[in-house]
């Protein structure tokens, strides 16, 4: 009798603690999944407050190789915990950005090799926000597909512009800077960070410049390869646009949707009968 009672009163082992990643209680921060090909994570969203009377300044960062790197030393992380700051100065600089009244936004290209990797990467974002940055508002945009959002395209910046405009916030884009490691240097995996900044007309610096104070060390492309200068270059010569499509597909009316420029207009066989003159 006493033996049975002793067994029944024995203390049960404590339940194992389940990580918040598996309980979907990912804090801090929230996700906006309204666009399937774009991850949108935000922590302490400043746009939920009232917009100031003056434009805000914004600092844009790449993620991998700029703010963080793998703790394991591998090219690709082993899991959501396999990361560390790129340099000890990174969290200090992000805190200073916030102290200076600047908004911090991260723009990243991602190519997940399956749903598990995607879940692990999403699980890493709240960790980054929590580690030494719990009081710093943070926004992360990540392009998942090869579409308009993927760098060097400017889709993520365009999305950001619309987001601020819709909330009634003005951004001083003339002071914006983008910090990224893909600058086309020897050893860089690409130049997509640099070329995206060129496409968007935003100042570009490398992590070595921004965090360590080193001078620029990346190739400066000739002016003919700077997209924002192409319009000025084209003004020196005559241009023509020749639409090619099936019959009755709308070529004759399509020109009405083009921007109107001085000295620019459509040429049609119906108005210029002489083919030689037309050409």
Coordinates of C-alpha atoms in Angstrom, one line a residue:
X1 CA 0.0 0.0 0.0
X2 CA 2.7 2.4 1.0
X3 CA 4.8 1.4 -1.9
X4 CA 2.0 2.1 -4.4
X5 CA 1.4 5.5 -2.8
X6 CA 5.1 6.3 -3.0
X7 CA 5.1 5.7 -6.7
X8 CA 2.0 7.8 -7.3
X9 CA 3.4 10.7 -5.3
X10 CA 6.8 10.7 -7.1
X11 CA 7.6 14.0 -8.8
X12 CA 7.2 14.0 -12.5
X13 CA 10.1 15.3 -14.6
X14 CA 9.6 18.9 -15.8
X15 CA 8.3 19.4 -19.3
X16 CA 10.9 20.3 -21.9
X17 CA 10.9 24.0 -22.9
X18 CA 9.8 24.5 -26.6
X19 CA 11.7 27.1 -28.5
X20 CA 9.5 30.1 -29.5
X21 CA 10.4 29.4 -33.2
X22 CA 8.3 26.3 -33.1
X23 CA 5.4 27.8 -31.2
X24 CA 5.1 30.7 -33.7
X25 CA 5.6 33.2 -30.9
X26 CA 8.4 34.9 -32.7
X27 CA 9.3 38.1 -30.8
X28 CA 10.2 40.8 -31.3
X29 CA 8.8 41.9 -34.7
X30 CA 6.1 40.9 -37.1
X31 CA 5.8 39.7 -40.7
X32 CA 3.8 41.2 -43.6
X33 CA 3.2 38.4 -46.1
X34 CA 1.0 40.3 -48.5
X35 CA 3.5 39.9 -51.3
X36 CA 4.5 36.2 -51.8
X37 CA 7.9 37.0 -53.4
X38 CA 8.9 39.6 -50.8
X39 CA 9.6 39.0 -47.1
X40 CA 8.6 42.1 -45.1
X41 CA 9.7 42.0 -41.4
X42 CA 9.4 44.9 -39.1
X43 CA 10.3 45.5 -35.4
X44 CA 9.1 48.6 -33.6
X45 CA 7.6 50.1 -36.8
X46 CA 8.2 53.8 -36.7
X47 CA 5.5 54.4 -39.4
X48 CA 2.8 53.5 -36.8
X49 CA 3.4 56.9 -35.2
X50 CA 2.6 60.3 -36.5
X51 CA 4.8 61.6 -39.3
X52 CA 7.1 64.5 -38.4
X53 CA 6.9 67.9 -40.1
X54 CA 10.3 67.4 -41.7
X55 CA 11.6 64.6 -43.9
X56 CA 13.3 61.7 -42.2
X57 CA 16.7 60.3 -43.2
X58 CA 17.0 56.6 -44.1
X59 CA 20.0 54.2 -44.1
X60 CA 19.7 51.1 -46.2
X61 CA 21.8 48.0 -45.5
X62 CA 22.4 44.6 -47.2
X63 CA 22.3 41.7 -44.7
X64 CA 24.6 38.8 -45.4
X65 CA 28.3 39.9 -45.6
X66 CA 27.4 43.4 -44.5
X67 CA 25.6 43.3 -41.1
X68 CA 26.1 39.6 -40.3
X69 CA 28.1 36.6 -41.3
X70 CA 28.0 32.9 -40.4
X71 CA 29.3 31.8 -37.0
X72 CA 30.3 28.5 -38.5
X73 CA 32.4 30.1 -41.2
X74 CA 30.4 28.3 -43.9
X75 CA 29.2 30.2 -47.0
X76 CA 25.6 29.3 -46.1
X77 CA 24.3 29.1 -42.5
X78 CA 23.5 25.8 -40.9
X79 CA 20.4 27.1 -39.2
X80 CA 18.7 30.1 -37.7
X81 CA 21.3 30.4 -34.9
X82 CA 24.3 30.3 -37.3
X83 CA 25.1 34.0 -37.5
X84 CA 27.1 36.7 -35.8
X85 CA 27.7 40.4 -36.4
X86 CA 30.0 41.1 -39.3
X87 CA 32.0 43.3 -37.0
X88 CA 31.6 44.4 -33.3
X89 CA 31.0 48.0 -34.6
X90 CA 27.8 47.0 -36.4
X91 CA 25.2 47.1 -33.6
X92 CA 26.8 50.2 -32.2
X93 CA 26.4 52.0 -35.6
X94 CA 22.8 50.8 -35.9
X95 CA 22.1 52.2 -32.5
X96 CA 23.7 55.5 -33.5
X97 CA 21.6 55.6 -36.6
X98 CA 18.5 55.4 -34.5
X99 CA 19.8 57.9 -32.0
X100 CA 20.4 60.3 -34.9
X101 CA 16.8 59.9 -36.0
X102 CA 17.5 57.8 -39.0
X103 CA 15.3 54.9 -40.1
X104 CA 17.2 51.6 -40.6
X105 CA 16.1 49.3 -43.4
X106 CA 17.7 46.1 -44.6
X107 CA 17.4 45.0 -48.3
X108 CA 18.4 41.4 -49.1
X109 CA 18.4 38.9 -51.9
X110 CA 17.5 35.4 -50.8
X111 CA 17.3 32.1 -52.7
X112 CA 16.0 29.4 -50.4
X113 CA 16.8 25.8 -51.1
X114 CA 13.5 24.5 -49.7
X115 CA 10.9 25.3 -47.1
X116 CA 13.1 24.3 -44.1
X117 CA 15.8 26.8 -45.1
X118 CA 13.1 29.5 -45.6
X119 CA 11.7 28.9 -42.1
X120 CA 15.1 29.0 -40.5
X121 CA 16.0 32.3 -42.3
X122 CA 12.7 33.9 -41.2
X123 CA 13.4 32.6 -37.6
X124 CA 16.8 34.5 -37.7
X125 CA 15.2 37.9 -38.2
X126 CA 13.6 38.2 -34.7
X127 CA 17.0 37.1 -33.2
X128 CA 18.8 39.9 -35.0
X129 CA 16.2 42.4 -33.8
X130 CA 16.6 41.1 -30.2
X131 CA 20.3 40.9 -30.0
X132 CA 21.5 44.3 -28.8
X133 CA 18.9 46.0 -31.0
X134 CA 15.8 45.5 -28.9
X135 CA 15.1 49.3 -28.8
X136 CA 16.1 50.0 -32.4
X137 CA 13.2 50.1 -35.0
X138 CA 14.2 47.8 -37.9
X139 CA 12.6 46.9 -41.2
X140 CA 13.8 44.0 -43.4
X141 CA 12.8 43.4 -47.1
X142 CA 14.0 40.3 -48.8
X143 CA 13.5 39.4 -52.5
X144 CA 12.7 35.7 -52.9
X145 CA 12.3 35.4 -56.7
X146 CA 13.9 36.7 -59.8
X147 CA 11.4 39.4 -60.2
X148 CA 11.2 43.2 -59.9
X149 CA 12.2 43.1 -56.2
X150 CA 15.5 41.4 -56.7
X151 CA 18.6 43.5 -56.7
X152 CA 20.0 45.1 -58.8
X153 CA 16.4 46.0 -59.8
X154 CA 15.0 48.8 -57.7
X155 CA 11.7 47.1 -56.7
X156 CA 12.4 46.9 -53.0
X157 CA 13.2 50.6 -52.9
X158 CA 10.1 51.4 -55.0
X159 CA 8.1 49.4 -52.5
X160 CA 9.7 51.3 -49.6
X161 CA 8.9 54.7 -51.3
X162 CA 5.2 53.7 -51.7
X163 CA 5.1 52.5 -48.1
X164 CA 6.3 55.8 -46.7
X165 CA 4.1 57.8 -49.0
X166 CA 1.0 55.8 -48.1
X167 CA 1.7 56.4 -44.4
X168 CA 2.1 60.2 -45.0
X169 CA 5.9 60.2 -44.3
X170 CA 8.4 62.2 -46.3
X171 CA 11.9 60.8 -46.8
X172 CA 15.0 62.9 -47.7
X173 CA 16.3 60.5 -50.4
X174 CA 19.1 62.9 -51.2
X175 CA 20.8 61.9 -48.0
X176 CA 20.0 58.2 -48.3
X177 CA 22.9 55.7 -48.4
X178 CA 23.0 52.0 -49.2
X179 CA 25.7 49.9 -47.5
X180 CA 26.5 46.6 -49.2
X181 CA 29.3 44.1 -49.8
X182 CA 28.5 43.1 -53.4
X183 CA 30.5 45.9 -55.1
X184 CA 32.2 44.1 -58.0
X185 CA 35.5 44.0 -56.2
X186 CA 37.9 41.1 -56.6
X187 CA 36.5 38.3 -54.4
X188 CA 33.0 39.7 -54.3
X189 CA 30.2 37.3 -55.4
X190 CA 28.7 40.0 -57.6
X191 CA 28.1 43.8 -57.9
X192 CA 24.4 43.8 -57.3
X193 CA 24.5 46.1 -54.3
X194 CA 26.5 48.7 -56.1
X195 CA 24.5 48.6 -59.3
X196 CA 21.2 48.7 -57.5
X197 CA 22.3 51.9 -55.8
X198 CA 23.3 53.3 -59.2
X199 CA 19.9 52.4 -60.6
X200 CA 18.1 54.0 -57.7
X201 CA 20.3 57.1 -57.6
X202 CA 21.4 56.5 -54.0
X203 CA 24.9 56.9 -52.6
X204 CA 26.7 53.6 -52.1
X205 CA 29.4 52.6 -49.6
X206 CA 30.9 49.2 -48.6
X207 CA 30.9 47.9 -45.1
X208 CA 34.6 48.6 -44.8
X209 CA 33.9 52.2 -45.6
X210 CA 30.8 52.6 -43.4
X211 CA 31.8 50.6 -40.3
X212 CA 35.6 50.7 -40.4
X213 CA 36.3 54.1 -42.0
X214 CA 38.4 52.6 -44.9
X215 CA 38.6 54.4 -48.3
X216 CA 36.6 53.1 -51.3
X217 CA 38.0 50.1 -53.1
X218 CA 35.6 49.1 -55.8
X219 CA 35.6 49.8 -59.6
X220 CA 33.8 53.0 -60.7
X221 CA 32.0 52.2 -64.0
X222 CA 32.3 54.6 -67.0
X223 CA 29.4 57.1 -67.4
X224 CA 28.0 55.1 -70.3
X225 CA 27.1 52.3 -67.9
X226 CA 25.4 54.5 -65.4
X227 CA 21.6 54.1 -66.1
X228 CA 20.6 57.5 -64.6
X229 CA 22.9 59.3 -67.0
X230 CA 21.6 57.5 -70.1
X231 CA 18.8 60.0 -70.7
X232 CA 21.3 62.9 -70.8
X233 CA 23.5 60.9 -73.2
X234 CA 20.6 60.2 -75.5
X235 CA 19.8 63.8 -75.9
X236 CA 22.8 64.2 -78.2
X237 CA 21.3 62.0 -80.9
X238 CA 18.0 61.2 -82.6
X239 CA 16.2 58.2 -81.3
X240 CA 13.5 56.0 -82.7
X241 CA 11.2 53.4 -81.2
X242 CA 9.9 50.7 -83.5
X243 CA 7.1 48.6 -82.1
X244 CA 6.9 45.0 -83.3
X245 CA 3.8 42.9 -82.8
X246 CA 1.0 41.0 -84.5
X247 CA -1.5 42.8 -86.7
X248 CA -4.4 44.5 -84.9
X249 CA -2.5 44.3 -81.5
X250 CA -2.7 48.0 -80.8
X251 CA 0.5 49.5 -82.2
X252 CA -1.3 52.5 -83.6
X253 CA -2.7 53.6 -80.3
X254 CA 0.1 52.4 -78.0
X255 CA 2.1 55.6 -78.5
X256 CA -0.7 57.5 -76.7
X257 CA 0.6 55.9 -73.5
X258 CA 4.1 57.0 -73.9
X259 CA 5.4 60.1 -72.1
X260 CA 5.2 63.3 -74.2
X261 CA 8.6 65.0 -75.0
X262 CA 9.2 68.1 -77.0
X263 CA 10.0 67.2 -80.6
X264 CA 8.9 63.6 -80.2
X265 CA 5.9 62.1 -82.1
X266 CA 4.7 59.1 -84.0
X267 CA 5.5 58.3 -87.6
X268 CA 3.1 56.2 -89.6
X269 CA 2.7 55.1 -93.2
X270 CA -0.8 56.6 -93.0
X271 CA 0.7 60.1 -92.5
X272 CA 4.0 59.7 -94.4
X273 CA 3.3 57.9 -97.6
X274 CA 6.9 57.9 -98.9
X275 CA 8.7 55.0 -97.3
X276 CA 12.1 56.5 -98.0
X277 CA 11.2 59.7 -96.2
X278 CA 9.7 57.7 -93.4
X279 CA 12.9 55.7 -92.9

